[in-house]
Short mmCIF file of C-alpha atoms in Angstrom, two decimals:
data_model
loop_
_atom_site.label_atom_id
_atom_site.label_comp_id
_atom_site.label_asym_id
_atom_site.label_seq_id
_atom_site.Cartn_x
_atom_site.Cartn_y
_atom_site.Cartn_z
CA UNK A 1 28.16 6.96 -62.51
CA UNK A 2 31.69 8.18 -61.47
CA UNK A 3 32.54 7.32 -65.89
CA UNK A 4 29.66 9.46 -67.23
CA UNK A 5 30.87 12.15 -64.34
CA UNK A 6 34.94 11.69 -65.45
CA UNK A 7 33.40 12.14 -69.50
CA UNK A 8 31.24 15.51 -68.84
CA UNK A 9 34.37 17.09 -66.43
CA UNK A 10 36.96 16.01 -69.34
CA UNK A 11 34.93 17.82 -71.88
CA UNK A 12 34.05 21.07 -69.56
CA UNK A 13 37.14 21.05 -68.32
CA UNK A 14 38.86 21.16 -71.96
CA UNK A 15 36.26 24.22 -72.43
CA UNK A 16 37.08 26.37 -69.63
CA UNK A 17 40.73 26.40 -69.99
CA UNK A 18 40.91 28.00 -73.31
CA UNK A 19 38.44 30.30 -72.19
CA UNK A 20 39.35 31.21 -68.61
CA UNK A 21 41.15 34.19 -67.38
CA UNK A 22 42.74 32.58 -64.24
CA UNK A 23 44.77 35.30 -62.82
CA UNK A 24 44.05 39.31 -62.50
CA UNK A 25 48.24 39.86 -61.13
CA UNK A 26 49.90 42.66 -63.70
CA UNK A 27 53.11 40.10 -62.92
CA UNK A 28 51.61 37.63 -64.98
CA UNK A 29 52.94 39.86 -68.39
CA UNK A 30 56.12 38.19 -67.35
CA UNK A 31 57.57 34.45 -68.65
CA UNK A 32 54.78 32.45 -69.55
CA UNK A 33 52.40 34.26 -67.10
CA UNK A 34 51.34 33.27 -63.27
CA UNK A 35 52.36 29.38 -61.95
CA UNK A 36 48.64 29.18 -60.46
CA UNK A 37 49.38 25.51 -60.67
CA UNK A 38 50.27 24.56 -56.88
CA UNK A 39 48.52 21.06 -56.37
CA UNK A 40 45.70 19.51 -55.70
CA UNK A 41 43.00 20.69 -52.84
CA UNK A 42 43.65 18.60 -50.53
CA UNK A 43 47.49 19.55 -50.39
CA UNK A 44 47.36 23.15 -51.09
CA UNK A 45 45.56 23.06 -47.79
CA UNK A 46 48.65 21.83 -46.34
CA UNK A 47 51.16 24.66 -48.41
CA UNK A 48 51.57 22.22 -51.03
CA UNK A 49 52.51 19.00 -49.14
CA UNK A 50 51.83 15.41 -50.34
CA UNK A 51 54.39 12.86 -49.35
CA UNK A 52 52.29 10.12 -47.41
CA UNK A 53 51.28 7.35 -49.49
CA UNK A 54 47.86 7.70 -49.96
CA UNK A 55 45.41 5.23 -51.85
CA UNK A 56 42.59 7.53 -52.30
CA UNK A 57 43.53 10.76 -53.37
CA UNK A 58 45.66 11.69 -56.42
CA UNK A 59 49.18 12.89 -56.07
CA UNK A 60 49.44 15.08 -59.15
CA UNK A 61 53.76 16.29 -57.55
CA UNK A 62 54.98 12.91 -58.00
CA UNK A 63 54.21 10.02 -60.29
CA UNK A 64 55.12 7.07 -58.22
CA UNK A 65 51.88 8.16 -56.22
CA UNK A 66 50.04 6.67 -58.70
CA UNK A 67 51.22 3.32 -57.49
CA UNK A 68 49.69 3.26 -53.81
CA UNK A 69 45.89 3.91 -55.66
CA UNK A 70 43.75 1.39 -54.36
CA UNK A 71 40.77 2.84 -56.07
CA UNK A 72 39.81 4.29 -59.11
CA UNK A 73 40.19 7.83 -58.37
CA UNK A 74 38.89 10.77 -59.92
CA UNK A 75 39.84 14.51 -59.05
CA UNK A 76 38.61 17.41 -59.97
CA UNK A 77 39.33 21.02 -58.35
CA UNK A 78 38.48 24.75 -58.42
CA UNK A 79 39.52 27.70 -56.59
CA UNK A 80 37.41 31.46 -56.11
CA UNK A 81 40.24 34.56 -55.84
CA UNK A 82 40.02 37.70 -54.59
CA UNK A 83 42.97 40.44 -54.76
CA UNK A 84 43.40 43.31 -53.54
CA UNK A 85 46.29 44.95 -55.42
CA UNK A 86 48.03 48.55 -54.18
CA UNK A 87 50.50 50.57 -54.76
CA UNK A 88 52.16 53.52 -52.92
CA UNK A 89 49.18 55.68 -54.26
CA UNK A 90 46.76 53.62 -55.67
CA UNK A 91 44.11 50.38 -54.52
CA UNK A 92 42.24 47.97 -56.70
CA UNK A 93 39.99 45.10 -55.91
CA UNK A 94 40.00 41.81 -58.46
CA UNK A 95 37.68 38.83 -58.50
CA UNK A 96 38.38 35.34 -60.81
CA UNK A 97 36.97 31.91 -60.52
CA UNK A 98 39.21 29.13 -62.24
CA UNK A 99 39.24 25.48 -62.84
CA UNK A 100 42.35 23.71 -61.50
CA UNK A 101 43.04 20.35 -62.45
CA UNK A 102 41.51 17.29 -63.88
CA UNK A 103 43.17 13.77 -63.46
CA UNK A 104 42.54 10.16 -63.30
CA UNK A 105 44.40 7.57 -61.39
CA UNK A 106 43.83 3.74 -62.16
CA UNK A 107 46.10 0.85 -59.89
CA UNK A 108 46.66 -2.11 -61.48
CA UNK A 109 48.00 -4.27 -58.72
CA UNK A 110 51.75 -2.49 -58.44
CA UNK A 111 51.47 -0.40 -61.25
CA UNK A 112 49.39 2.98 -60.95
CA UNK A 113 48.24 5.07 -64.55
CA UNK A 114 47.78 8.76 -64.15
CA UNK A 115 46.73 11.40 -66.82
CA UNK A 116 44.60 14.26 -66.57
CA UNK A 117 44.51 18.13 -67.62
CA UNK A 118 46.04 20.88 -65.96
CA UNK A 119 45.75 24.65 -66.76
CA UNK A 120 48.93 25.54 -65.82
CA UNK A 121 49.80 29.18 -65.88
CA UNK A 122 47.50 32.49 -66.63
CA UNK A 123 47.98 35.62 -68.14
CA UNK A 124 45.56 38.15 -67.30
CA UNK A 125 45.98 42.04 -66.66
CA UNK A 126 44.20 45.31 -67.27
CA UNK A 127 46.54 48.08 -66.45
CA UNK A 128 46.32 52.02 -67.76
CA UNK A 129 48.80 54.78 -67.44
CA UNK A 130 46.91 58.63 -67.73
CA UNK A 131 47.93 61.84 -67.48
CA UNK A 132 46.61 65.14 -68.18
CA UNK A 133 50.39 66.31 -69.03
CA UNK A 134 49.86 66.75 -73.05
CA UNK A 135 54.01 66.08 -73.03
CA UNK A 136 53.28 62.74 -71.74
CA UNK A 137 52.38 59.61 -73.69
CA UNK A 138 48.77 57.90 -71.91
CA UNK A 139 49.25 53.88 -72.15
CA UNK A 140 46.70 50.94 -71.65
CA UNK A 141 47.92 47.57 -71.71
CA UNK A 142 46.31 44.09 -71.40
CA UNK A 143 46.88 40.62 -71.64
CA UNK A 144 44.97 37.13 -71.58
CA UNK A 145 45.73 33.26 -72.29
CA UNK A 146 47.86 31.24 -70.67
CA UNK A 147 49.70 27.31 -70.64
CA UNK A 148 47.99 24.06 -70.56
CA UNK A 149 49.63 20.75 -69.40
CA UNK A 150 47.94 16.99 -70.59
CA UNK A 151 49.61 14.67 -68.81
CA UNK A 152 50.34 10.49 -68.49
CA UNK A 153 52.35 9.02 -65.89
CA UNK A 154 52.87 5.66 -64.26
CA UNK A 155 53.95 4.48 -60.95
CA UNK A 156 55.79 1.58 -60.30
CA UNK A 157 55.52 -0.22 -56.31
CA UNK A 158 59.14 -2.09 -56.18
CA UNK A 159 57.67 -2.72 -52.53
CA UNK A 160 55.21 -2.39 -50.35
CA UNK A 161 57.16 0.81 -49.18
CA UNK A 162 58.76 1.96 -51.65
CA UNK A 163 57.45 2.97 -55.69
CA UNK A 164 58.87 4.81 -58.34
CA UNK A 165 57.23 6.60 -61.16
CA UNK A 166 57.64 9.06 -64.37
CA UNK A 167 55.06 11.32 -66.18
CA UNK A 168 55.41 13.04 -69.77
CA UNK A 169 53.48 16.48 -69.87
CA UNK A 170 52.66 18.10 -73.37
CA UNK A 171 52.57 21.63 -73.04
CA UNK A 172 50.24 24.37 -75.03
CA UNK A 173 48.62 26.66 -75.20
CA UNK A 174 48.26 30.86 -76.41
CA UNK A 175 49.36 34.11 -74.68
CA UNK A 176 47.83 37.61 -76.17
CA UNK A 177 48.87 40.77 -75.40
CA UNK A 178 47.52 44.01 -76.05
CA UNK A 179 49.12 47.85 -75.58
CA UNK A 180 47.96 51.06 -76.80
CA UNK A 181 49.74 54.34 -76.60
CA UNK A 182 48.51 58.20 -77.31
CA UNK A 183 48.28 61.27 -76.27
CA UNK A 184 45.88 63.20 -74.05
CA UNK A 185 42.93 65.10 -76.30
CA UNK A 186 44.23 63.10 -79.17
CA UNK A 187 41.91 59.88 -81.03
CA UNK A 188 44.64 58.50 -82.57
CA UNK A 189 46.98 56.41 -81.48
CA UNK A 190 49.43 53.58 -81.71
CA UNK A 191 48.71 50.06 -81.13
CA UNK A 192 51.12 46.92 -81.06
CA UNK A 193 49.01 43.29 -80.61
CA UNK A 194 51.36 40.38 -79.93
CA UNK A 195 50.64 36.17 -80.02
CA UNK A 196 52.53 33.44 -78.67
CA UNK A 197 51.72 30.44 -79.12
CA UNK A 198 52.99 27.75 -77.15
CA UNK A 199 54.26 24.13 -77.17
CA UNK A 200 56.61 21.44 -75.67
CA UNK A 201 57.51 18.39 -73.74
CA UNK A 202 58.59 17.77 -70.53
CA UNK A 203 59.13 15.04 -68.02
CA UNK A 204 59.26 14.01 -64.65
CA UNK A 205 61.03 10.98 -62.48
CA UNK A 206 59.80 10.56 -58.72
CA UNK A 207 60.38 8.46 -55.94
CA UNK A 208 58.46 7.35 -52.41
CA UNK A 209 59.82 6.03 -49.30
CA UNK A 210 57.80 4.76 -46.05
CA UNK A 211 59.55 3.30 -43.42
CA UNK A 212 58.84 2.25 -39.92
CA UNK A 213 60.10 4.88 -36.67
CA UNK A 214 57.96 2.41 -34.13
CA UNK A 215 55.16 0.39 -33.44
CA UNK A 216 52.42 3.56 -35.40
CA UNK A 217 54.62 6.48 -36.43
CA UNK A 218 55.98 6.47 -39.76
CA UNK A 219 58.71 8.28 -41.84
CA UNK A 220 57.51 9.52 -45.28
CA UNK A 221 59.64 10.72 -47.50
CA UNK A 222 59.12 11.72 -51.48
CA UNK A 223 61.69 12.89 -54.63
CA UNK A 224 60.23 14.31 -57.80
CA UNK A 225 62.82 15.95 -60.41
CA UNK A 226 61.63 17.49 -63.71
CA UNK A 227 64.36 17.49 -66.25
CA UNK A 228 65.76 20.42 -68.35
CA UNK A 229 62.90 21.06 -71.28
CA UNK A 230 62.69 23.47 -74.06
CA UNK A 231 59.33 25.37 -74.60
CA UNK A 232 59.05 26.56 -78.46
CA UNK A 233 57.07 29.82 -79.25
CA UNK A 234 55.82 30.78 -82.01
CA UNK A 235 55.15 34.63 -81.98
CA UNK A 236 53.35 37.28 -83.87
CA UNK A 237 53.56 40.54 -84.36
CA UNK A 238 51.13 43.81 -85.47
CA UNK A 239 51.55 47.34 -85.58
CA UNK A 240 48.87 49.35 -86.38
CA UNK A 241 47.73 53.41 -85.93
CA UNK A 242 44.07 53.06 -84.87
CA UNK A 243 41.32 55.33 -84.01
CA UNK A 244 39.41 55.21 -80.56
CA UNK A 245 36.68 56.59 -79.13
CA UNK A 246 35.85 56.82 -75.15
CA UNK A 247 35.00 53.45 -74.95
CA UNK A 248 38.45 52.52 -76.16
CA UNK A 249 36.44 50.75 -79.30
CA UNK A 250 39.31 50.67 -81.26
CA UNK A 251 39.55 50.80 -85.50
CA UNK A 252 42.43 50.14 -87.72
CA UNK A 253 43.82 53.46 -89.63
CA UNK A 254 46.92 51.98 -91.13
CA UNK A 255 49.14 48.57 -90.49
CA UNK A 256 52.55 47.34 -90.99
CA UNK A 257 53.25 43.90 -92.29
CA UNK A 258 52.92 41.37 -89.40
CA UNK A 259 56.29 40.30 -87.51
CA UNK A 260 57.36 36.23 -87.25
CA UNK A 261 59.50 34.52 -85.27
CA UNK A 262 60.07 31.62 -83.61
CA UNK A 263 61.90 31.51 -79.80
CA UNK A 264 62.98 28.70 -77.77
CA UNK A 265 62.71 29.11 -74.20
CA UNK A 266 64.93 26.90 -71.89
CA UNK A 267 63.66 25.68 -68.27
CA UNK A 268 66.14 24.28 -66.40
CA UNK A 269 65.92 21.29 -64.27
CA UNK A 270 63.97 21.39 -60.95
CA UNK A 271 64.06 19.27 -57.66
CA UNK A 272 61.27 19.18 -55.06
CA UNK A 273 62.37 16.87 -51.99
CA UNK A 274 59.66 16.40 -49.28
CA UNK A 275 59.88 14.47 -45.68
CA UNK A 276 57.60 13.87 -42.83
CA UNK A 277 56.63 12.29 -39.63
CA UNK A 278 52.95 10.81 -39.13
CA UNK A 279 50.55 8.36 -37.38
CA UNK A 280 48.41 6.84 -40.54
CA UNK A 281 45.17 7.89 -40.85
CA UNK A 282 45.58 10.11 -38.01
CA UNK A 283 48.14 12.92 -38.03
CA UNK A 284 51.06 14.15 -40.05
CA UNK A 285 53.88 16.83 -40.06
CA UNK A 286 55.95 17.74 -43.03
CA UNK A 287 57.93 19.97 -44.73
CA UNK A 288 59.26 20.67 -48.41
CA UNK A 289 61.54 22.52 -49.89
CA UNK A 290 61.66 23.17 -54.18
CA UNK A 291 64.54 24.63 -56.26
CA UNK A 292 65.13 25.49 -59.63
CA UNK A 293 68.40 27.36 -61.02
CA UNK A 294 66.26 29.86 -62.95
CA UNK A 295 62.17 30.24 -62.96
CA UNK A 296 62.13 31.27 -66.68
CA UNK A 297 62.85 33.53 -69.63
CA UNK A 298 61.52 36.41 -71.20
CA UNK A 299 59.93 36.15 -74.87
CA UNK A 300 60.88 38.51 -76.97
CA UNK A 301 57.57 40.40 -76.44
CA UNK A 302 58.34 41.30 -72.84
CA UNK A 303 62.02 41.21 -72.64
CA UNK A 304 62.99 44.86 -70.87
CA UNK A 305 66.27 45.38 -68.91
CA UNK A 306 64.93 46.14 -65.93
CA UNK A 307 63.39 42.55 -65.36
CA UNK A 308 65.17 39.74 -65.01
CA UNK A 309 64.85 35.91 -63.64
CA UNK A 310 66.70 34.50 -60.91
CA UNK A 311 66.96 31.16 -58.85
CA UNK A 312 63.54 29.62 -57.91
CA UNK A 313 63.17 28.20 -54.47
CA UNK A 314 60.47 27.66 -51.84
CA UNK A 315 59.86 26.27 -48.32
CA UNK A 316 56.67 24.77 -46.76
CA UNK A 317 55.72 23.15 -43.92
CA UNK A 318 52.23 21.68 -43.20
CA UNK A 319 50.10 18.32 -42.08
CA UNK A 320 46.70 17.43 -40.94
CA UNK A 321 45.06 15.62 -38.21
CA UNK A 322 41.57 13.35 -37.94
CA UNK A 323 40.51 12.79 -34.60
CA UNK A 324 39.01 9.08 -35.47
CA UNK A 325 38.73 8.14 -38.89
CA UNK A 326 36.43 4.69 -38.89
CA UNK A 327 34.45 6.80 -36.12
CA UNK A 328 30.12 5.77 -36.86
CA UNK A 329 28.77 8.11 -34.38
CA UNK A 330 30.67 11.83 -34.75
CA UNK A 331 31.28 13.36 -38.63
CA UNK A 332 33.07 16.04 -36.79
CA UNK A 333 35.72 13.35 -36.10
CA UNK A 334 35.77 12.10 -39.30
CA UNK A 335 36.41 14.68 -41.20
CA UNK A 336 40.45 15.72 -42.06
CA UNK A 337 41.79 19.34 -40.36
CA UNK A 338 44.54 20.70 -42.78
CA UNK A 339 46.88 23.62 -42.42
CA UNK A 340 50.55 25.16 -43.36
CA UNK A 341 52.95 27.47 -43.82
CA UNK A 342 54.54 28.78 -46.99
CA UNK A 343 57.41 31.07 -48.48
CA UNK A 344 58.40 31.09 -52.44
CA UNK A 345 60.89 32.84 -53.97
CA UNK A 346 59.53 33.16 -57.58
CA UNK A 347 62.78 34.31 -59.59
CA UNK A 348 61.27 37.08 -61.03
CA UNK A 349 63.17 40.34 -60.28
CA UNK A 350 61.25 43.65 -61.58
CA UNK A 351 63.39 47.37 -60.63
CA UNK A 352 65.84 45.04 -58.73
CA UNK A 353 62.81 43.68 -56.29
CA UNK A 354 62.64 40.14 -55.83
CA UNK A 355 58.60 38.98 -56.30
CA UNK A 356 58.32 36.46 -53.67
CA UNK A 357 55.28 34.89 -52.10
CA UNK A 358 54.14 34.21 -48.40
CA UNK A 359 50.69 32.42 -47.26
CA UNK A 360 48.63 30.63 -44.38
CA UNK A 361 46.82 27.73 -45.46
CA UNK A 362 43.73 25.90 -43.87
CA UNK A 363 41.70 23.22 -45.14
CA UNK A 364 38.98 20.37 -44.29
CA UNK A 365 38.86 17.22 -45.90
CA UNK A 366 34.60 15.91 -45.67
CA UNK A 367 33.93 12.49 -46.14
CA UNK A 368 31.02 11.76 -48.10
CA UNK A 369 28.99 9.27 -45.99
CA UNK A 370 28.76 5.58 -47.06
CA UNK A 371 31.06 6.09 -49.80
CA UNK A 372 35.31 6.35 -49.69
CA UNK A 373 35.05 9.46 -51.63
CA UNK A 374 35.38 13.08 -50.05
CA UNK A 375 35.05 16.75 -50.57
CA UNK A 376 38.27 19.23 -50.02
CA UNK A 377 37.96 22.21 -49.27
CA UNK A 378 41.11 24.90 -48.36
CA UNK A 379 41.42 28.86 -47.75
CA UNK A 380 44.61 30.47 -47.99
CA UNK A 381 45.99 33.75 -47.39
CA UNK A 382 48.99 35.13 -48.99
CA UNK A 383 50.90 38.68 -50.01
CA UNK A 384 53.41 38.77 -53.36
CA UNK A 385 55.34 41.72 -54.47
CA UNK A 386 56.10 44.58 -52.77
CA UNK A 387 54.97 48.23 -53.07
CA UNK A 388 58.71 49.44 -53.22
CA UNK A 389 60.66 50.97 -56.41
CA UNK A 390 57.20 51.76 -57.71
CA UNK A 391 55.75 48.02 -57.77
CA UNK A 392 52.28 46.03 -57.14
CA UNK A 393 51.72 44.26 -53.75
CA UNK A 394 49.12 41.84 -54.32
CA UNK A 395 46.85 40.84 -50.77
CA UNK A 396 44.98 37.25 -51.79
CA UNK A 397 42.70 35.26 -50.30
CA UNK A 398 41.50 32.06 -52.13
CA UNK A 399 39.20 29.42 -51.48
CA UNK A 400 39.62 26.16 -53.03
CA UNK A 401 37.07 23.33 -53.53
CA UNK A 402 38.25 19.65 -54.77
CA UNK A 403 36.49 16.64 -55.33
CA UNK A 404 38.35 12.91 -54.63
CA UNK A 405 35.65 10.72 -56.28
CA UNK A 406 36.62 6.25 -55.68
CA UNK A 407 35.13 3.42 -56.94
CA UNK A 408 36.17 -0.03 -57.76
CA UNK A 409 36.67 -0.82 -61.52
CA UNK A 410 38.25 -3.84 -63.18
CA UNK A 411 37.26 -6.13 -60.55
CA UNK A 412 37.42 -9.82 -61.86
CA UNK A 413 34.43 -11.85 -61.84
CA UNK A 414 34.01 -14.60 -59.39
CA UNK A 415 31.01 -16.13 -61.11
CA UNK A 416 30.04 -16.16 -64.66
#
């Protein structure tokens, strides 16, 4: 069953993230649009902490994770968004429903295989600028599309407490972007339509560590480092005066010859170090901290002086607790309580305003009954940019919904 399921979710999954729009934040015109990519479930319910080694739910932070699968694991993960976005004079409400993440982990006695599909980042705004002022230019831009990453790792167990792994991701995927420009009382207009389309290859090393503080508490400790890596884009370019009616329905008057280029954006290198304390199968407290020397680069489609990118760094701290795991007469004690604290600094500076990123987290972790598999579920509550030097503040609120499905495959006959 869990084959046919892994098939049909590979396929949808391949659909959807084409198609969806996964973010409605006007921040997302930036780079290569919104990170929405922040883990799985089960440890964005815990602000993005997963340093235990666990053998039933996929790490997608750090490869060597896929070496302390005891199961055949499949993962698959969605997340419902609402945001309420404001300025000093102005509040709007927006809705999106996204798939996450897709993987597969398979252990083969020390050494764990991981691959799986992950939409990565979103672009996705509506934004208008209208005045009645005849001496003023009305604007309406909008953007969709987004970055895709397939990945394949492997994980390594040099011991029973200690495993090492590395992943290659292959990046792609398409950005649109859409602005219009005219005057009040006036049909006609100019309109600029740019493409990017995206592609690359990146990798990352990672490293676990479990060792022993006394007779039930452990020390957990995890490494993952994603090297320097060079996205190519190859853009597009169209000019056009159109016509437009009220609807906006927009038709061609005259073009200009289509602009092509070809841009290389750099990422630099980027560290993520994680530690933590923690009975198994019980409780655990951790914390992480990420850094990156820059978040990004501008294309040459949304390159203006008055954004720029700086360092990348964030801070977390989270853990759960089950009150009695292997417990046959309470589900209430069986099930996993999540929760965390987080604080990124995104690197993106717009009117010299640093777009950072706070949030609560909560989540539950429900076993499904007479199997090893479980549902996740996690809220979270944030605020990103600021409503100073004429900027969005965006209030969110997502629920998340993941499914950790196990089973046992590649199990040796005993009799023939």
């Amino acid at each position: 069953m869990i084959k046919k399921i892994i098939v049909s979710a590979c396929l949808l999954l391949s659909l959807v993230s084409f198609a969806q729009e996964g973010t409605s934040s006007p921040y997302s015109f930036y780079g290569i649009g919104d990170v929405r990519f922040k883990g799985t479930a089960e440890s964005r319910s815990m602000a993005g902490i997963a340093v235990e080694q666990d053998s039933i739910h996929i790490n997608l932070q750090n490869p060597a994770s896929f070496a302390n699968l005891k199961f055949t694991t499949f993962a698959l993960g969605g997340t419902y968004n609402t945001t309420k976005l404001k300025t000093d004079s102005k509040k709007e409400n927006a809705r999106r429903t996204t798939l996450d993440y897709l993987a597969v982990g398979l252990p083969f006695g020390k050494v764990g295989v991981g691959f799986g599909l992950i939409p990565y980042s979103s672009v996705g705004y509506k934004i208008e600028s209208i005045s009645a002022d005849v001496n003023i230019n009305n604007r309406r831009y909008d953007g969709s599309g987004g970055m895709n990453k397939a990945f394949l790792g492997v994980g390594y167990k040099i011991s029973p407490n200690f495993s090492i792994g590395a992943d290659a991701q292959y990046n792609f995927g398409k950005i649109e972007t859409n602005s219009l420009e005219f005057a009040s009382g006036v049909t006609i207009g100019s309109r600029e339509m740019n493409r990017a389309d995206l592609s690359g290859v990146n990798f990352d090393i990672g490293a676990m560590y479990k060792a022993k503080l006394g007779k039930k508490i452990n020390l957990y400790t995890s490494v993952n480092y994603t090297l320097e890596n060079t996205l190519t884009s190859k853009n597009s370019r169209n000019i056009a005066t159109v016509g437009f009616n009220s609807g906006f329905d927009v038709g061609v008057v005259d073009v200009l010859d289509e602009q092509n280029s070809v841009v290389e954006l750099k990422f630099p290198s980027k560290i993520s170090l994680s530690a933590g304390i923690g009975e198994s199968q019980k409780w655990l407290i951790a914390g992480k901290v990420a850094y990156q020397k820059t978040s990004g680069q501008a294309n040459s489609y949304n390159d203006y002086e008055n954004v720029g990118y700086g360092k990348f760094g964030s801070v977390s701290v989270g853990g759960y607790y089950i009150p009695n795991y292997n417990s046959f007469t309470s589900y209430a004690k069986r099930i996993v309580y999540r929760g965390g604290l987080k604080f990124e600094k995104t690197g993106l500076v717009v009117n010299g305003e640093s777009i950072d990123d706070r949030g609560l987290t909560l989540g539950l972790g429900l076993p499904i009954t007479g199997t090893i598999s479980n549902v996740n579920i996690g809220f979270e509550i944030g605020k990103r940019g600021t409503t100073a030097s004429g900027l969005v503040q965006e209030n969110y609120a997502n629920i998340s919904v993941g499914f950790s499905l196990n089973d046992k495959w590649f199990v040796q006959r005993k009799f023939q």
